[in-house]
Amino acid sequence: AQSVSQHNHHVILSEAASLELGCNYSYGGTVNLFWYVQYPGQHLQLLLKYFSGDPLVKGIKGFEAEFIKSKFSFNLRKPSVQWSDTAEYFCAVNPNNAGNMLTFGGGTRLMVKP
Amino acid sequence: DAGITQSPRYKITETGRQVTLMCHQTWSHSYMFWYRQDLGHGLRLIYYSAAADITDKGEVPDGYVVSRSKTENFPLTLESATRSQTSVYFCASSEPPGTDTQYFGPGTRLTVL
């Protein structure tokens, strides 16, 4: 079955450490890619998205993600995390032949220690 | 206040009861979505709607019913709640074509005893 995989379910980092969260998908065609974040007690909000063009996408709060088509990956990165980045992060994929449906990964819970 | 709201925020019900979760958005977005969030599964799409009176099934529609008589409202009904429907439910909306950014509500935490 086609799916979206986030390999790290829980990540604990100290402040100023670098972050990379993995996301892989199994759709073979053209896709739109998203990272959403859910801060404690808040609703999901968009971090960044990729539709086409430059495969390195910059989002809010210093996050970026790189689309590597050959690896079916869209990993999220941040050079130096802050305590306020503690949240759950979701990768989502919309295959262009799947109408309006977003498929989400299982999420990664990030805890940043002050 | 503009945005997307859900009610109730918390609900406890019993097996077999009918429950309706409400979703209201003030942006006049054409597309609306219902997801459930379960540990280890991320968010899974239950139903979505492209416009008033147009709805379609998502990944996990069984046991749920939706309607969309007005653009701004998209209620989700559990006709006969089961324990497996204990979850957090999120409503979202977006502009056409529906594959762009989705804006999420605060969620409803439903417990079925």
PDB file of N, CA and C in Angstrom, chain A residues 42-101:
ATOM      1  N   GLN A  42      -1.986  23.094  20.777  1.00  0.00           N
ATOM      2  CA  GLN A  42      -2.397  23.908  19.631  1.00  0.00           C
ATOM      3  C   GLN A  42      -2.786  23.022  18.452  1.00  0.00           C
ATOM      4  N   HIS A  43      -3.372  23.653  17.456  1.00  0.00           N
ATOM      5  CA  HIS A  43      -3.768  22.909  16.265  1.00  0.00           C
ATOM      6  C   HIS A  43      -2.617  22.816  15.273  1.00  0.00           C
ATOM      7  N   LEU A  44      -2.747  21.966  14.308  1.00  0.00           N
ATOM      8  CA  LEU A  44      -1.714  21.813  13.291  1.00  0.00           C
ATOM      9  C   LEU A  44      -1.578  23.071  12.464  1.00  0.00           C
ATOM     10  N   GLN A  45      -0.334  23.389  12.136  1.00  0.00           N
ATOM     11  CA  GLN A  45      -0.099  24.517  11.243  1.00  0.00           C
ATOM     12  C   GLN A  45       1.010  24.164  10.273  1.00  0.00           C
ATOM     13  N   LEU A  46       0.978  24.811   9.115  1.00  0.00           N
ATOM     14  CA  LEU A  46       1.930  24.500   8.060  1.00  0.00           C
ATOM     15  C   LEU A  46       3.304  25.061   8.385  1.00  0.00           C
ATOM     16  N   LEU A  47       4.331  24.225   8.251  1.00  0.00           N
ATOM     17  CA  LEU A  47       5.719  24.667   8.371  1.00  0.00           C
ATOM     18  C   LEU A  47       6.272  25.066   7.014  1.00  0.00           C
ATOM     19  N   LEU A  48       6.084  24.195   6.039  1.00  0.00           N
ATOM     20  CA  LEU A  48       6.567  24.454   4.686  1.00  0.00           C
ATOM     21  C   LEU A  48       5.931  23.465   3.730  1.00  0.00           C
ATOM     22  N   LYS A  49       6.102  23.765   2.436  1.00  0.00           N
ATOM     23  CA  LYS A  49       5.513  22.908   1.414  1.00  0.00           C
ATOM     24  C   LYS A  49       6.371  22.938   0.162  1.00  0.00           C
ATOM     25  N   TYR A  50       6.278  21.868  -0.615  1.00  0.00           N
ATOM     26  CA  TYR A  50       6.966  21.787  -1.889  1.00  0.00           C
ATOM     27  C   TYR A  50       5.978  21.325  -2.951  1.00  0.00           C
ATOM     28  N   PHE A  51       5.914  22.118  -4.043  1.00  0.00           N
ATOM     29  CA  PHE A  51       5.090  21.718  -5.173  1.00  0.00           C
ATOM     30  C   PHE A  51       5.962  21.467  -6.407  1.00  0.00           C
ATOM     31  N   SER A  52       6.915  22.349  -6.640  1.00  0.00           N
ATOM     32  CA  SER A  52       7.805  22.200  -7.794  1.00  0.00           C
ATOM     33  C   SER A  52       8.951  23.195  -7.631  1.00  0.00           C
ATOM     34  N   GLY A  53       9.934  23.117  -8.528  1.00  0.00           N
ATOM     35  CA  GLY A  53      11.029  24.082  -8.515  1.00  0.00           C
ATOM     36  C   GLY A  53      12.172  23.643  -7.627  1.00  0.00           C
ATOM     37  N   ASP A  54      12.810  24.608  -6.969  1.00  0.00           N
ATOM     38  CA  ASP A  54      13.974  24.355  -6.121  1.00  0.00           C
ATOM     39  C   ASP A  54      13.624  23.298  -5.076  1.00  0.00           C
ATOM     40  N   PRO A  55      14.361  22.176  -5.057  1.00  0.00           N
ATOM     41  CA  PRO A  55      14.017  21.106  -4.112  1.00  0.00           C
ATOM     42  C   PRO A  55      14.330  21.440  -2.660  1.00  0.00           C
ATOM     43  N   LEU A  56      15.079  22.515  -2.416  1.00  0.00           N
ATOM     44  CA  LEU A  56      15.344  22.945  -1.048  1.00  0.00           C
ATOM     45  C   LEU A  56      14.346  24.046  -0.702  1.00  0.00           C
ATOM     46  N   VAL A  57      13.486  23.734   0.244  1.00  0.00           N
ATOM     47  CA  VAL A  57      12.388  24.635   0.577  1.00  0.00           C
ATOM     48  C   VAL A  57      12.615  25.214   1.966  1.00  0.00           C
ATOM     49  N   LYS A  58      12.432  26.501   2.090  1.00  0.00           N
ATOM     50  CA  LYS A  58      12.569  27.141   3.402  1.00  0.00           C
ATOM     51  C   LYS A  58      11.182  27.480   3.944  1.00  0.00           C
ATOM     52  N   GLY A  59      11.011  27.214   5.245  1.00  0.00           N
ATOM     53  CA  GLY A  59       9.733  27.497   5.865  1.00  0.00           C
ATOM     54  C   GLY A  59       9.875  28.490   7.000  1.00  0.00           C
ATOM     55  N   ILE A  60       8.875  28.473   7.875  1.00  0.00           N
ATOM     56  CA  ILE A  60       8.883  29.396   8.999  1.00  0.00           C
ATOM     57  C   ILE A  60       9.823  28.920  10.088  1.00  0.00           C
ATOM     58  N   LYS A  61      10.231  29.833  10.953  1.00  0.00           N
ATOM     59  CA  LYS A  61      10.992  29.546  12.169  1.00  0.00           C
ATOM     60  C   LYS A  61      12.323  28.835  11.889  1.00  0.00           C
ATOM     61  N   GLY A  62      12.920  29.085  10.734  1.00  0.00           N
ATOM     62  CA  GLY A  62      14.238  28.559  10.430  1.00  0.00           C
ATOM     63  C   GLY A  62      14.273  27.125   9.936  1.00  0.00           C
ATOM     64  N   PHE A  63      13.115  26.533   9.699  1.00  0.00           N
ATOM     65  CA  PHE A  63      13.061  25.168   9.179  1.00  0.00           C
ATOM     66  C   PHE A  63      13.251  25.155   7.664  1.00  0.00           C
ATOM     67  N   GLU A  64      13.806  24.060   7.178  1.00  0.00           N
ATOM     68  CA  GLU A  64      13.914  23.829   5.757  1.00  0.00           C
ATOM     69  C   GLU A  64      13.738  22.339   5.486  1.00  0.00           C
ATOM     70  N   ALA A  65      13.440  22.013   4.248  1.00  0.00           N
ATOM     71  CA  ALA A  65      13.289  20.610   3.872  1.00  0.00           C
ATOM     72  C   ALA A  65      13.832  20.438   2.460  1.00  0.00           C
ATOM     73  N   GLU A  66      14.367  19.258   2.215  1.00  0.00           N
ATOM     74  CA  GLU A  66      14.926  18.963   0.896  1.00  0.00           C
ATOM     75  C   GLU A  66      14.198  17.789   0.269  1.00  0.00           C
ATOM     76  N   PHE A  67      13.705  18.016  -0.934  1.00  0.00           N
ATOM     77  CA  PHE A  67      13.040  16.970  -1.704  1.00  0.00           C
ATOM     78  C   PHE A  67      14.087  16.258  -2.538  1.00  0.00           C
ATOM     79  N   ILE A  68      14.237  14.970  -2.301  1.00  0.00           N
ATOM     80  CA  ILE A  68      15.146  14.162  -3.113  1.00  0.00           C
ATOM     81  C   ILE A  68      14.296  13.121  -3.824  1.00  0.00           C
ATOM     82  N   LYS A  69      14.027  13.376  -5.092  1.00  0.00           N
ATOM     83  CA  LYS A  69      13.089  12.542  -5.840  1.00  0.00           C
ATOM     84  C   LYS A  69      13.567  11.105  -5.939  1.00  0.00           C
ATOM     85  N   SER A  70      14.857  10.929  -6.149  1.00  0.00           N
ATOM     86  CA  SER A  70      15.402   9.583  -6.341  1.00  0.00           C
ATOM     87  C   SER A  70      15.292   8.730  -5.080  1.00  0.00           C
ATOM     88  N   LYS A  71      15.201   9.397  -3.940  1.00  0.00           N
ATOM     89  CA  LYS A  71      15.096   8.684  -2.659  1.00  0.00           C
ATOM     90  C   LYS A  71      13.672   8.725  -2.101  1.00  0.00           C
ATOM     91  N   PHE A  72      12.754   9.341  -2.825  1.00  0.00           N
ATOM     92  CA  PHE A  72      11.374   9.484  -2.356  1.00  0.00           C
ATOM     93  C   PHE A  72      11.361  10.059  -0.933  1.00  0.00           C
ATOM     94  N   SER A  73      12.184  11.080  -0.716  1.00  0.00           N
ATOM     95  CA  SER A  73      12.309  11.618   0.630  1.00  0.00           C
ATOM     96  C   SER A  73      12.060  13.119   0.665  1.00  0.00           C
ATOM     97  N   PHE A  74      11.660  13.585   1.830  1.00  0.00           N
ATOM     98  CA  PHE A  74      11.413  15.011   2.066  1.00  0.00           C
ATOM     99  C   PHE A  74      11.751  15.283   3.523  1.00  0.00           C
ATOM    100  N   ASN A  75      13.038  15.278   3.840  1.00  0.00           N
ATOM    101  CA  ASN A  75      13.482  15.398   5.226  1.00  0.00           C
ATOM    102  C   ASN A  75      13.460  16.838   5.702  1.00  0.00           C
ATOM    103  N   LEU A  76      13.086  16.996   6.949  1.00  0.00           N
ATOM    104  CA  LEU A  76      13.000  18.316   7.582  1.00  0.00           C
ATOM    105  C   LEU A  76      14.269  18.572   8.369  1.00  0.00           C
ATOM    106  N   ARG A  77      14.783  19.800   8.296  1.00  0.00           N
ATOM    107  CA  ARG A  77      16.035  20.132   8.997  1.00  0.00           C
ATOM    108  C   ARG A  77      15.918  21.490   9.662  1.00  0.00           C
ATOM    109  N   LYS A  78      16.701  21.622  10.741  1.00  0.00           N
ATOM    110  CA  LYS A  78      16.907  22.925  11.372  1.00  0.00           C
ATOM    111  C   LYS A  78      18.292  22.898  11.992  1.00  0.00           C
ATOM    112  N   PRO A  79      19.129  23.906  11.703  1.00  0.00           N
ATOM    113  CA  PRO A  79      20.521  23.868  12.154  1.00  0.00           C
ATOM    114  C   PRO A  79      20.682  23.933  13.672  1.00  0.00           C
ATOM    115  N   SER A  80      19.770  24.643  14.347  1.00  0.00           N
ATOM    116  CA  SER A  80      19.933  24.854  15.779  1.00  0.00           C
ATOM    117  C   SER A  80      18.550  24.967  16.420  1.00  0.00           C
ATOM    118  N   VAL A  81      18.145  23.939  17.141  1.00  0.00           N
ATOM    119  CA  VAL A  81      16.788  23.936  17.682  1.00  0.00           C
ATOM    120  C   VAL A  81      16.711  24.738  18.977  1.00  0.00           C
ATOM    121  N   GLN A  82      15.494  25.172  19.269  1.00  0.00           N
ATOM    122  CA  GLN A  82      15.219  25.907  20.501  1.00  0.00           C
ATOM    123  C   GLN A  82      14.178  25.134  21.313  1.00  0.00           C
ATOM    124  N   TRP A  83      14.104  25.456  22.592  1.00  0.00           N
ATOM    125  CA  TRP A  83      13.131  24.802  23.454  1.00  0.00           C
ATOM    126  C   TRP A  83      11.719  24.952  22.878  1.00  0.00           C
ATOM    127  N   SER A  84      11.456  26.088  22.248  1.00  0.00           N
ATOM    128  CA  SER A  84      10.123  26.362  21.696  1.00  0.00           C
ATOM    129  C   SER A  84       9.790  25.494  20.468  1.00  0.00           C
ATOM    130  N   ASP A  85      10.758  24.728  19.979  1.00  0.00           N
ATOM    131  CA  ASP A  85      10.488  23.821  18.856  1.00  0.00           C
ATOM    132  C   ASP A  85       9.894  22.496  19.322  1.00  0.00           C
ATOM    133  N   THR A  86       9.790  22.316  20.633  1.00  0.00           N
ATOM    134  CA  THR A  86       9.145  21.120  21.163  1.00  0.00           C
ATOM    135  C   THR A  86       7.737  21.024  20.610  1.00  0.00           C
ATOM    136  N   ALA A  87       7.456  19.927  19.910  1.00  0.00           N
ATOM    137  CA  ALA A  87       6.186  19.802  19.193  1.00  0.00           C
ATOM    138  C   ALA A  87       6.137  18.427  18.541  1.00  0.00           C
ATOM    139  N   GLU A  88       5.031  18.158  17.877  1.00  0.00           N
ATOM    140  CA  GLU A  88       4.939  16.964  17.034  1.00  0.00           C
ATOM    141  C   GLU A  88       4.934  17.416  15.577  1.00  0.00           C
ATOM    142  N   TYR A  89       5.710  16.730  14.765  1.00  0.00           N
ATOM    143  CA  TYR A  89       5.907  17.120  13.371  1.00  0.00           C
ATOM    144  C   TYR A  89       5.354  16.024  12.455  1.00  0.00           C
ATOM    145  N   PHE A  90       4.584  16.468  11.473  1.00  0.00           N
ATOM    146  CA  PHE A  90       3.946  15.537  10.549  1.00  0.00           C
ATOM    147  C   PHE A  90       4.346  15.854   9.118  1.00  0.00           C
ATOM    148  N   CYS A  91       4.764  14.837   8.429  1.00  0.00           N
ATOM    149  CA  CYS A  91       4.993  14.922   6.992  1.00  0.00           C
ATOM    150  C   CYS A  91       3.697  14.505   6.289  1.00  0.00           C
ATOM    151  N   ALA A  92       3.374  15.156   5.184  1.00  0.00           N
ATOM    152  CA  ALA A  92       2.148  14.810   4.453  1.00  0.00           C
ATOM    153  C   ALA A  92       2.415  14.875   2.962  1.00  0.00           C
ATOM    154  N   VAL A  93       1.743  14.001   2.239  1.00  0.00           N
ATOM    155  CA  VAL A  93       1.960  13.886   0.797  1.00  0.00           C
ATOM    156  C   VAL A  93       0.618  13.921   0.072  1.00  0.00           C
ATOM    157  N   ASN A  94       0.568  14.673  -1.004  1.00  0.00           N
ATOM    158  CA  ASN A  94      -0.588  14.639  -1.884  1.00  0.00           C
ATOM    159  C   ASN A  94      -0.133  14.193  -3.262  1.00  0.00           C
ATOM    160  N   PRO A  95      -0.423  12.942  -3.609  1.00  0.00           N
ATOM    161  CA  PRO A  95      -0.111  12.510  -4.981  1.00  0.00           C
ATOM    162  C   PRO A  95      -0.999  13.271  -5.952  1.00  0.00           C
ATOM    163  N   ASN A  96      -0.442  13.715  -7.057  1.00  0.00           N
ATOM    164  CA  ASN A  96      -1.206  14.551  -7.965  1.00  0.00           C
ATOM    165  C   ASN A  96      -2.353  13.818  -8.651  1.00  0.00           C
ATOM    166  N   ASN A  97      -2.334  12.498  -8.591  1.00  0.00           N
ATOM    167  CA  ASN A  97      -3.441  11.750  -9.173  1.00  0.00           C
ATOM    168  C   ASN A  97      -4.423  11.250  -8.119  1.00  0.00           C
ATOM    169  N   ALA A  98      -4.362  11.829  -6.915  1.00  0.00           N
ATOM    170  CA  ALA A  98      -5.206  11.357  -5.811  1.00  0.00           C
ATOM    171  C   ALA A  98      -6.230  12.395  -5.401  1.00  0.00           C
ATOM    172  N   GLY A  99      -6.609  13.249  -6.306  1.00  0.00           N
ATOM    173  CA  GLY A  99      -7.616  14.241  -5.974  1.00  0.00           C
ATOM    174  C   GLY A  99      -7.129  15.153  -4.877  1.00  0.00           C
ATOM    175  N   ASN A 100      -7.919  15.282  -3.833  1.00  0.00           N
ATOM    176  CA  ASN A 100      -7.616  16.241  -2.783  1.00  0.00           C
ATOM    177  C   ASN A 100      -7.172  15.587  -1.488  1.00  0.00           C
ATOM    178  N   MET A 101      -6.759  14.376  -1.541  1.00  0.00           N
ATOM    179  CA  MET A 101      -6.445  13.650  -0.321  1.00  0.00           C
ATOM    180  C   MET A 101      -4.993  13.832   0.075  1.00  0.00           C
TER     181      MET A 101
END
